[in-house]
Coordinates of C-alpha atoms in Angstrom, one line a residue:
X1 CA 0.0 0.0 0.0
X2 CA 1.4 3.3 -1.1
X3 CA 1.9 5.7 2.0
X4 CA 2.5 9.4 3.1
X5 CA 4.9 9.9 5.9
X6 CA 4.6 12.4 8.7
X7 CA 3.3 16.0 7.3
X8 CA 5.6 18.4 8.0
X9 CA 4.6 22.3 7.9
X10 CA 6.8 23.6 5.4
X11 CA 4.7 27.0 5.4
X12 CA 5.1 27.6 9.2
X13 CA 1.9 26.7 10.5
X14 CA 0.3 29.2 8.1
X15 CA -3.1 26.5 7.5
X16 CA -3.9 27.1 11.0
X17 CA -7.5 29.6 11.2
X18 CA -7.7 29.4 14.7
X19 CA -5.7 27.8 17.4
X20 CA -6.8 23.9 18.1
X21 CA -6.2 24.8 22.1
X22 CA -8.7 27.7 22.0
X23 CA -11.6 25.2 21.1
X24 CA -10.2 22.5 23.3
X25 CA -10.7 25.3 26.2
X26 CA -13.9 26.6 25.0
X27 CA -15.5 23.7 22.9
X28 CA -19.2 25.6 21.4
X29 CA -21.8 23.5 21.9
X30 CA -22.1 23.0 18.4
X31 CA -18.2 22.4 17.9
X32 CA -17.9 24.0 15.0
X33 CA -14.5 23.3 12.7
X34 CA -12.4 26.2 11.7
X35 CA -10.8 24.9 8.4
X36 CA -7.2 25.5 6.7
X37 CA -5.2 28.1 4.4
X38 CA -2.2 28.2 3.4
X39 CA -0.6 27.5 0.1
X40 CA 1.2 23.7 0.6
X41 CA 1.4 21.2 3.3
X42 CA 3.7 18.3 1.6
X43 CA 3.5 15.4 3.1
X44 CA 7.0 14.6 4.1
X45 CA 10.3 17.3 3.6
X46 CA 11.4 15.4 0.4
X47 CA 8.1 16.2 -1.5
X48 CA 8.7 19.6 -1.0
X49 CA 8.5 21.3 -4.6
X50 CA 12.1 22.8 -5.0
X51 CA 13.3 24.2 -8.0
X52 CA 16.0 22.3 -10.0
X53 CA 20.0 23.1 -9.2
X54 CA 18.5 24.2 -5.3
X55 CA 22.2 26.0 -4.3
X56 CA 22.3 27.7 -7.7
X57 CA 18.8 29.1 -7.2
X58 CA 19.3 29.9 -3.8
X59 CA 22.2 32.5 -4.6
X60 CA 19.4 34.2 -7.5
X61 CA 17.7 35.9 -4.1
X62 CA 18.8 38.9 -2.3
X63 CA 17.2 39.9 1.2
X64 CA 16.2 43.2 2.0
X65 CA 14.6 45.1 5.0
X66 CA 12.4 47.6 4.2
X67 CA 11.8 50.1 7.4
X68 CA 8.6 49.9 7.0
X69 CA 5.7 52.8 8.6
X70 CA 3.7 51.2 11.4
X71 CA 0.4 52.4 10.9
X72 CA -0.5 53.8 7.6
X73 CA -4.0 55.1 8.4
X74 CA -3.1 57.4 11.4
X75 CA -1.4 60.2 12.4
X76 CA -0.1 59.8 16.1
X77 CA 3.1 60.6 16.7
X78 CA 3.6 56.5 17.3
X79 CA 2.0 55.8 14.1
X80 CA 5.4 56.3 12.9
X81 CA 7.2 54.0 14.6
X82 CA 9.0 51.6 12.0
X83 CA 9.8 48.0 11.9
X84 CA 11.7 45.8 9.5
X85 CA 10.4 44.2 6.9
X86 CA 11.7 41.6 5.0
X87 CA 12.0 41.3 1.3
X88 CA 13.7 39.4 -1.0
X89 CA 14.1 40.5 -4.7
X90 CA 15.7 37.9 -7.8
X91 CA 16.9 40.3 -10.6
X92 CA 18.6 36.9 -12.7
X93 CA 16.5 37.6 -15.6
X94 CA 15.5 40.8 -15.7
X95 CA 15.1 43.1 -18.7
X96 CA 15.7 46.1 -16.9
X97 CA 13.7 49.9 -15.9
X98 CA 14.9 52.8 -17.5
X99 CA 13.5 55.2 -20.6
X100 CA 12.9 52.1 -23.1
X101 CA 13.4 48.6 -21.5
X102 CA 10.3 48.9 -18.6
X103 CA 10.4 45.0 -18.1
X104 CA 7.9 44.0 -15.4
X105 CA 8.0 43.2 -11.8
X106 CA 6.3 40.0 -10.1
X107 CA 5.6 40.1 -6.9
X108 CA 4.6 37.9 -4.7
X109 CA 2.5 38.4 -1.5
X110 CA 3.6 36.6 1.2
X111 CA 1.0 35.1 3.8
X112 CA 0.4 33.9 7.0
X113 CA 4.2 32.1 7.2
X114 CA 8.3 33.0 6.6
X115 CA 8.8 34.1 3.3
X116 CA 11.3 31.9 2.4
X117 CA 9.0 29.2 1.8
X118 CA 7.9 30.6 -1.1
X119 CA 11.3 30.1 -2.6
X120 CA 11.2 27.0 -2.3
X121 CA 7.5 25.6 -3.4
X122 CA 6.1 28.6 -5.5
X123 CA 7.5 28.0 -8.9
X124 CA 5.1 30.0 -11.0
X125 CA 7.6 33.4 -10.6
X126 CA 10.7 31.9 -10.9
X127 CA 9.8 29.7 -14.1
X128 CA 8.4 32.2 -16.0
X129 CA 10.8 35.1 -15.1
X130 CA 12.6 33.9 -17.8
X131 CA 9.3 34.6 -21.0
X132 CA 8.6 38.0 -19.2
X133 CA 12.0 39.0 -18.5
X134 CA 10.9 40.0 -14.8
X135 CA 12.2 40.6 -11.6
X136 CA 11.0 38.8 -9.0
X137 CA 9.7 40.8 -6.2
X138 CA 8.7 38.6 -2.4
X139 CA 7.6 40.6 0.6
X140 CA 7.2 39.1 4.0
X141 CA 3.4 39.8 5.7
X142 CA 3.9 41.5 8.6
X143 CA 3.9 39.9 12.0
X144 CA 5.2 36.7 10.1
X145 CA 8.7 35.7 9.9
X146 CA 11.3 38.5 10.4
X147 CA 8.5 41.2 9.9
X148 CA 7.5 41.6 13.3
X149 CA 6.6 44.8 14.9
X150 CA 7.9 45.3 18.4
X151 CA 9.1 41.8 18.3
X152 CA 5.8 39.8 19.2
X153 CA 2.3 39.4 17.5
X154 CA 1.2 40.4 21.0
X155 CA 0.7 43.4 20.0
X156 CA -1.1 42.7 17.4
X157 CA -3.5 45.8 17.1
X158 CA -1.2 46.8 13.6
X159 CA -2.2 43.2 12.3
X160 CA -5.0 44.2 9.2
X161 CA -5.1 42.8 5.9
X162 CA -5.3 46.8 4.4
X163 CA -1.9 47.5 7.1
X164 CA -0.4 44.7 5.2
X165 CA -1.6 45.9 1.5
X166 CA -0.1 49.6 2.4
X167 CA 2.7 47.4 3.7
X168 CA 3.1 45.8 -0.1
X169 CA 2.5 49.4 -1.9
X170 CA 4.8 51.0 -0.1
X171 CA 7.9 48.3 -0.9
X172 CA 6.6 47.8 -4.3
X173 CA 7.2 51.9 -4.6
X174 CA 10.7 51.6 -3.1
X175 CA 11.7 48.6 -5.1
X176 CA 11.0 50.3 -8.4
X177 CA 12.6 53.4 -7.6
X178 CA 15.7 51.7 -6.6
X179 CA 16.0 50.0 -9.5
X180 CA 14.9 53.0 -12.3
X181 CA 11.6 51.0 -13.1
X182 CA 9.1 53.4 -12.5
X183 CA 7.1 52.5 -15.4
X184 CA 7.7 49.1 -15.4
X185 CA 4.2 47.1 -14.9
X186 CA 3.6 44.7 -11.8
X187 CA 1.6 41.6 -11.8
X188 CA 0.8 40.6 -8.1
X189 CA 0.4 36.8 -6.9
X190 CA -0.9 35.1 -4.2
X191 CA -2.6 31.4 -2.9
X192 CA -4.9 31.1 -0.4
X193 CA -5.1 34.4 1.5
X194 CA -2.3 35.7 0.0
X195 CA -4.4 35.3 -3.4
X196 CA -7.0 37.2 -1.4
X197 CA -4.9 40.0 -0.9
X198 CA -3.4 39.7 -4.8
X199 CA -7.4 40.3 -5.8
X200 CA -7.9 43.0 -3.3
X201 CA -4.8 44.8 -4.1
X202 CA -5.5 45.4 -7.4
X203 CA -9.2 46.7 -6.2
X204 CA -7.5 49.2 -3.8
X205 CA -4.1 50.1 -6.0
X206 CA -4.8 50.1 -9.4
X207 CA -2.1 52.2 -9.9
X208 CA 0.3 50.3 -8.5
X209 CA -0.7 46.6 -10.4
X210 CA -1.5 46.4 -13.1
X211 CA -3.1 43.0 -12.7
X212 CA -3.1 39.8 -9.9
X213 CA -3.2 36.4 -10.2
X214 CA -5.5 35.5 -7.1
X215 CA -4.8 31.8 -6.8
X216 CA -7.3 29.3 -4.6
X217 CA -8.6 32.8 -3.4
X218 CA -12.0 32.6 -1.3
X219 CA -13.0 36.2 -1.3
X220 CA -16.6 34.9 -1.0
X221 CA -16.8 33.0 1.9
X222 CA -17.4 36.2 3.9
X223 CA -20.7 37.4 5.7
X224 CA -23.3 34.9 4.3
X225 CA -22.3 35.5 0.4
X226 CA -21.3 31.8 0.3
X227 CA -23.2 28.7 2.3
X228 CA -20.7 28.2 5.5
X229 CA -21.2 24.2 4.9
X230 CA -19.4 24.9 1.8
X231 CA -16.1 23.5 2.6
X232 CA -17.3 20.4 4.0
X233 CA -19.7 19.6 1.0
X234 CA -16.6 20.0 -1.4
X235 CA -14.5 17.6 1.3
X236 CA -17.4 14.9 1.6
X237 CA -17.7 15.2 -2.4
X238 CA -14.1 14.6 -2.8
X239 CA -14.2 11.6 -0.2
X240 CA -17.3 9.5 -2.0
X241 CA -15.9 10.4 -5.7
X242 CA -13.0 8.6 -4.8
X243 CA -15.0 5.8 -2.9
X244 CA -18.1 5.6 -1.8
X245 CA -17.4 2.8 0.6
X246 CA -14.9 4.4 2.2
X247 CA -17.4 7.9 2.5
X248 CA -20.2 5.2 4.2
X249 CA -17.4 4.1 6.5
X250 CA -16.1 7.5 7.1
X251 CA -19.7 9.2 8.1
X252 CA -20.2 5.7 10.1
X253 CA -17.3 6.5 12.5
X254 CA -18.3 9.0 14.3
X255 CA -21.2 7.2 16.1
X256 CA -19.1 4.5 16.6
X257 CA -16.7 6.8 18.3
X258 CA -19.1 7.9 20.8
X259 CA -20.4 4.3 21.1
X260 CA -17.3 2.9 22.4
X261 CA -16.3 6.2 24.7
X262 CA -19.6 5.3 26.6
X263 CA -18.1 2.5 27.3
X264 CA -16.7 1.9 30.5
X265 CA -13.0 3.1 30.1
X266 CA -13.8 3.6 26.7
X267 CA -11.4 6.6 26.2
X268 CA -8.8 4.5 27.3
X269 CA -10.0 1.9 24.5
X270 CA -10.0 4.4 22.1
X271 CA -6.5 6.0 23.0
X272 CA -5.1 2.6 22.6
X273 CA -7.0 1.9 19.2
X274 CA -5.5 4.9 17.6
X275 CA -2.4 4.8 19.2
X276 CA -2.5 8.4 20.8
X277 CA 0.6 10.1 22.5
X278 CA -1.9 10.7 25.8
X279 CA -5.0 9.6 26.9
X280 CA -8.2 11.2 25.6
X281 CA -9.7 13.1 27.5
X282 CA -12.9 13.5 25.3
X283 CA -14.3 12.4 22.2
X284 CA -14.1 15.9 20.7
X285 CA -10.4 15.7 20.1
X286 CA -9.9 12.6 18.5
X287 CA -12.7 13.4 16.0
X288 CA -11.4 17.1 15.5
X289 CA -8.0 15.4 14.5
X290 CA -9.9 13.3 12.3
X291 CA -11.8 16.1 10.7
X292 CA -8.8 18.0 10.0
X293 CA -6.9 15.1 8.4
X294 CA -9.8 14.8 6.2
X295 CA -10.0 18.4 5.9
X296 CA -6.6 18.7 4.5
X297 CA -6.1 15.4 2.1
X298 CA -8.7 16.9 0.2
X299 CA -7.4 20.6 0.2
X300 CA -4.4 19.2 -0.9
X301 CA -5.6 16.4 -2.7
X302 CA -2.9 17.1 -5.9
X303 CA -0.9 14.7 -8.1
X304 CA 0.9 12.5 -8.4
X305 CA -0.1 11.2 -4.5
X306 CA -3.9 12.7 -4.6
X307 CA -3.7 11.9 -0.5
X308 CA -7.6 11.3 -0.5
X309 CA -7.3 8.1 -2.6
X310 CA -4.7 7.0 -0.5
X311 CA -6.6 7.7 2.7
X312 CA -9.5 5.7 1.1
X313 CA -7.6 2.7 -0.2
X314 CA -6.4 2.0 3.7
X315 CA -9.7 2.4 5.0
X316 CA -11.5 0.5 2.2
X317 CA -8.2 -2.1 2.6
X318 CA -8.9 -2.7 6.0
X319 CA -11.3 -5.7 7.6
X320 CA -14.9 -4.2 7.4
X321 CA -15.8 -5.7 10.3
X322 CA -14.5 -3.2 12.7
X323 CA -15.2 0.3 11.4
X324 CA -12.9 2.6 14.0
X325 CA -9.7 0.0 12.8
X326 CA -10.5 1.0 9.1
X327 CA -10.6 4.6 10.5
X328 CA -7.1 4.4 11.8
X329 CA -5.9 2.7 9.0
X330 CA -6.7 5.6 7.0
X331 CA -4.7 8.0 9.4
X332 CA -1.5 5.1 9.1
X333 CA -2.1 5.7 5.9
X334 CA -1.5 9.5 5.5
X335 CA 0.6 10.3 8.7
X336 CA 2.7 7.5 8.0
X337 CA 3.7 4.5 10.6
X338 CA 4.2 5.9 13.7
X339 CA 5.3 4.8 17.7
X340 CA 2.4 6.9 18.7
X341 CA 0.1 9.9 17.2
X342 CA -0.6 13.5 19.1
X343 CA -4.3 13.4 18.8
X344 CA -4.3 16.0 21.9
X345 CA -5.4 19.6 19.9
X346 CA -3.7 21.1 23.2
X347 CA -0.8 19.1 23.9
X348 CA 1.7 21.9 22.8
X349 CA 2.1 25.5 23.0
X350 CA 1.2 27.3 20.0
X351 CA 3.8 28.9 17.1
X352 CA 4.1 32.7 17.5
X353 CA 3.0 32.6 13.5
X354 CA -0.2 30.6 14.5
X355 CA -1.3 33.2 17.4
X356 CA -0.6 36.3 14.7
X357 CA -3.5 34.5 12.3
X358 CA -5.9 33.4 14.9
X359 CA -5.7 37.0 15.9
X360 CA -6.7 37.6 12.2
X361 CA -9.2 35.3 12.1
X362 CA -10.7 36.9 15.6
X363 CA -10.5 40.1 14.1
X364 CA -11.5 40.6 10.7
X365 CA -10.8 37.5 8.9
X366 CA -14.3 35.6 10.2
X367 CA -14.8 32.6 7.7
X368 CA -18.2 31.0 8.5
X369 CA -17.3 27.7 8.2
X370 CA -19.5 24.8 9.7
X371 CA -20.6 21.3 9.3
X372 CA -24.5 21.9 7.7
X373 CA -25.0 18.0 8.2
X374 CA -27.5 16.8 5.7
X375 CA -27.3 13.5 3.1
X376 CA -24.6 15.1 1.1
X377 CA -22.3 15.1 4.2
X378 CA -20.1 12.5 5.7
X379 CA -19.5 14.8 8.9
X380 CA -22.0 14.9 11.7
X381 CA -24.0 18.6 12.0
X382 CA -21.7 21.2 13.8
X383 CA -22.6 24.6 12.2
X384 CA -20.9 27.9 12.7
X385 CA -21.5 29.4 16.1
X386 CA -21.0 32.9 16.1
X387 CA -21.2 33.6 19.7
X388 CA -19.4 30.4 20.4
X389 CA -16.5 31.9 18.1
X390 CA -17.1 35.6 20.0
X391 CA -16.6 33.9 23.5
X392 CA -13.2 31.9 22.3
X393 CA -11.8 35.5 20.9
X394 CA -13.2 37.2 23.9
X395 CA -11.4 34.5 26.0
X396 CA -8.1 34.7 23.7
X397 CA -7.2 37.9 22.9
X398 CA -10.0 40.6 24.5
X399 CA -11.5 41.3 21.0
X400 CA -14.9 40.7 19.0
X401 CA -15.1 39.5 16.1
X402 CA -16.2 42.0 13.1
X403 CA -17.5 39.7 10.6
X404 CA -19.2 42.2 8.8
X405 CA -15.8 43.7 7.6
X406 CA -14.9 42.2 5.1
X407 CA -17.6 42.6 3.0
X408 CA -17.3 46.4 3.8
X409 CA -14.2 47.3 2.9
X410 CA -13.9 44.7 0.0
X411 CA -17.2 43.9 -1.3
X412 CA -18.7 40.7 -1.4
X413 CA -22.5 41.2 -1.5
X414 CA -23.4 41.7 -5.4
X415 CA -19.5 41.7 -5.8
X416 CA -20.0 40.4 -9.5
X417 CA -21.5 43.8 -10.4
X418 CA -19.1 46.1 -8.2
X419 CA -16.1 44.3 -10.4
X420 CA -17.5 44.3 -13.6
X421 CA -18.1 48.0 -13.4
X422 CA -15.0 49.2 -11.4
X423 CA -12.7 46.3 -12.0
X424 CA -10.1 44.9 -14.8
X425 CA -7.3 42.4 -15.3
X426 CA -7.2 39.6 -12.2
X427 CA -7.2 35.7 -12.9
X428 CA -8.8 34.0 -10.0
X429 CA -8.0 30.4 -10.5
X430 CA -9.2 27.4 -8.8
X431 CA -9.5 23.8 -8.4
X432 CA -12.6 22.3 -8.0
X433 CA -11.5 19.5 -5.3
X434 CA -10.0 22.2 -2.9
X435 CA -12.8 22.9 -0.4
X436 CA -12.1 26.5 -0.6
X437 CA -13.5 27.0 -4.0
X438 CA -16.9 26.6 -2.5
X439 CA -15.4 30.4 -1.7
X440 CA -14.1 31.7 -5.0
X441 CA -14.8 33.3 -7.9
X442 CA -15.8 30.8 -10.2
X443 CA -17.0 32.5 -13.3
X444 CA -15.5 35.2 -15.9
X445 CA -16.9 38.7 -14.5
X446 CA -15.9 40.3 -17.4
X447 CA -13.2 40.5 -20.8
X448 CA -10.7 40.9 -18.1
X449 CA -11.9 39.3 -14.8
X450 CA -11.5 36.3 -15.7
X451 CA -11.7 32.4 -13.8
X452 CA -9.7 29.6 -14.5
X453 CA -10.7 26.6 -12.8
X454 CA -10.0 22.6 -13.2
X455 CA -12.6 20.0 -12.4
X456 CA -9.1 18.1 -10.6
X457 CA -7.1 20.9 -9.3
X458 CA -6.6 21.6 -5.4
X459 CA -5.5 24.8 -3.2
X460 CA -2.9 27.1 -5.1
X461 CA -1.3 23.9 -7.3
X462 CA -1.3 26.5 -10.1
X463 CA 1.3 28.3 -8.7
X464 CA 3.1 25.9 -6.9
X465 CA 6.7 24.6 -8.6
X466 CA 6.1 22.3 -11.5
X467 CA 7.0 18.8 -11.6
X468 CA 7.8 16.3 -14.4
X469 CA 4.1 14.5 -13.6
X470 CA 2.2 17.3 -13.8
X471 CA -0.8 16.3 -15.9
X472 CA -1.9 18.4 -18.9
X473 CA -5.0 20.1 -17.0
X474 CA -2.4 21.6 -14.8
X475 CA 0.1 22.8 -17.7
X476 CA -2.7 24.0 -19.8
X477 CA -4.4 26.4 -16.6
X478 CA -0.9 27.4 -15.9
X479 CA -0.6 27.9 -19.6
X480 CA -3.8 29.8 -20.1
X481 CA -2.7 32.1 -16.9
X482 CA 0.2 33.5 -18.9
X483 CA -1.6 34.0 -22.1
X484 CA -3.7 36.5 -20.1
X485 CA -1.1 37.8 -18.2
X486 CA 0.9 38.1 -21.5
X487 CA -2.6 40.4 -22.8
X488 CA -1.7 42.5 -19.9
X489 CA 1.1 43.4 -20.6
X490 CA 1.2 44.1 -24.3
X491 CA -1.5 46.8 -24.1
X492 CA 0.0 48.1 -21.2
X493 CA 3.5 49.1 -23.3
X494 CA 0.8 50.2 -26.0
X495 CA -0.8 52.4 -23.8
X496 CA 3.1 53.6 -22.2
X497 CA 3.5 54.7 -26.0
X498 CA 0.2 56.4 -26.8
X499 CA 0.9 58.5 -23.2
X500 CA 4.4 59.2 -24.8
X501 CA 6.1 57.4 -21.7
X502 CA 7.7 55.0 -24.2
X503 CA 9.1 56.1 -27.2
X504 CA 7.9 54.3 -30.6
X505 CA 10.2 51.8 -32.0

């Protein structure tokens, strides 16, 4: 049987939406799940996606620190405090600024992790610097990485998806003039909710990009515009497409997991049957590790490994006479063979990257995510509790919740209209197996707001490194993404003539 060994978080915890201890303090009655982001979770360190010739590529990227402004929205003496912020910038294959050359700029926006990471798994900047003739342009997100103000999240208050945009403007600006290029044109790119960002920035600074590729971007999973159940619909979908059986046995479990903890000692028996690091203590942790393990093999669910299948074969491999054995075969399966497995959502103190984002996602950042339950479901009913989310923030950090935000600084409701009239040139692409595209922007808005989606992809593979078995739905959505991109451009340097900011050749 063809495993996975041991996930290892090559994005620095940057799935996480909110912190696993926070619900094991405060479980909602309804214990609603609060799914992933974040652009790649490999399943072991040698299926990260590096690029070819690693030391050669490595010595491409320069790292810079941009003192960076605080708070751009105020005037307070303190709102000019600065931090460092990090930035790395690849000029291999540039074309150049100056009078004539203007080449173009590609930047990508980092996320809720380092910004290293990127180097080493997003492949779409560095393999096509080479057609545009671009430099490649990475800034850090701040409160991630090296980017921290004051040293610690803790402070926090300066943590805002719009700080973090002026954040991008304002290194974009200083990159360009440090390198002559001020009319050179900049594509912004981003995955997950760094795609977000990509789309948004482009709303909010036209001037500044000329276009974004907003990659596995879920800008409608905000305030009601998209069901909350969505994510688990796509996940369940994903699970019976692969194997119905396996879907039966899945949605079977969780009974049987409460059957055999009202047992007596029957969190013991279940701590020994899934071979957990510590006792359970309750029935919620065992199936919350199952959800997200579920959760993830399909958000992930890419080629050649598709994690889902593999998860299915186990369970569907297993005797069928004793349901919660084919269950943990299926986690064998994906985390690999193992002495024991932490099951505990508590058992370790969190990463100072995973704090930062569940302050985001207490804050602004309020996906509405829930099990709906119903027949097209393999997880039991759990919907999102607002005021069981309120009390855990409340609890956490000594904020509430706005999740009307986003929605009002963005648009969302009737968001179709507001970008067809106001909006041009952003690619939001998709795959229809990751559960987030139950979020995104799924048709073409207009000539130049345009979606790209495949019926097979999964979170951000678009923009991910390529690899030798990449199948042709991949290369031709990757393909498609630069012909636009390469539209972009070429009226742009028709339109730097016509303005007389290019001369004629």
């Amino acid at each position: 049987m063809k495993t996975l060994s041991q996930p290892t978080l090559i994005l620095s915890l940057l799935s996480l939406l909110l912190l696993l201890f926070l619900l094991a303090q405060f479980p909602p009655p309804a214990q609603a799940k609060f799914s992933r982001l974040g652009v790649h979770r490999p399943r072991s360190p040698t299926q990260a996606r590096r690029q070819p010739d690693d030391d050669d590529v490595e010595s491409d990227f320069v790292t810079f620190y941009y003192n960076q402004t605080l708070d751009h929205f105020n005037y307070r003496p303190e709102s000019y405090t600065t931090f460092r912020q990090r930035y790395i910038v690849n000029v291999k294959h540039w074309g150049g600024g100056g009078a004539t050359t203007n080449a173009p700029i590609l930047v990508y926006f980092g996320l809720e992790g380092r910004i290293e990471h990127a180097l080493e798994n997003i492949g779409f900047l560095t393999e096509n610097a080479p057609h545009f003739k671009a430099l490649l342009l990475y800034i850090e997100h701040r409160y991630y990485g090296e980017s921290v103000p004051f040293g610690s999240w803790e402070k926090a208050g300066y943590l805002t998806s719009a700080q973090a945009m002026a954040d991008y403007a304002a290194v974009i600006l200083h990159v360009k003039r440090t390198h002559s290029a001020g009319n050179s044109p900049v594509i912004v790119v981003g995955g997950s909710y760094g795609g977000m960002l990509a789309s948004w920035f482009r709303l909010k600074y036209p001037h500044i990009a000329l276009g974004a590729l907003a990659s596995s971007a879920p800008i409608l999973y905000f305030d009601g515009v998209k069901p909350g159940g969505g994510y688990y619909s796509i996940v369940s979908k994903d699970f019976k497409e692969a194997s119905e059986s396996c879907y039966k046995t899945i949605r079977k479990s969780w009974v049987e997991i409460e059957r055999v903890a009202s047992k007596r000692n029957g969190l013991s028996i279940l701590s020994k049957k899934f071979k957990t690091c510590s006792r359970l203590r309750r029935t919620f942790d065992l199936k919350d590790y199952l959800d997200s393990l579920y959760s993830e093999a399909a958000q992930y669910d890419e080629p050649p490994d598709y994690p889902v299948g593999i998860v299915c074969s186990a369970i569907d491999g297993a005797p069928n006479d004793d349901v919660l054995g084919q269950i943990f075969a299926g986690v064998v399966a994906y985390m690999g063979d193992s002495s024991c497995y932490d099951v505990a959502s508590d058992s370790a103190p969190p990463a100072p990257s995973a704090s930062a984002w569940s302050w985001q996602m207490c804050s602004e950042l309020v996906f509405p995510i829930g099990h709906d339950g119903g027949d097209d479901t393999m997880f039991p009913p759990a919907p999102f509790d607002l005021k069981s989310f309120t009390k855990i923030c409340r609890s956490r950090f000594g904020i509430v919740p706005q999740p009307h935000w986003v929605t009002t600084f963005y648009g969302g409701h009737d968001l179709k209209l507001a970008l067809h009239r106001f909006a041009s040139n952003i690619i939001f692409s998709n795959g229809l197996r990751d559960p987030y595209s139950s979020g995104g922007v799924l048709e073409n808005i207009s000539d130049s707001i345009i979606a790209v989606s495949t019926i097979n992809g999964s979170h951000s593979l678009d923009i991910l490194t390529s690899m030798p078995s990449d199948p042709d739905w991949l290369i031709n959505q990757r393909k498609t993404e630069l012909e636009i991109i390469g539209r972009w451009l070429s009226k742009y340097y028709i339109d730097l003539v016509q303005f007389k900011l290019l001369p004629s050749s």
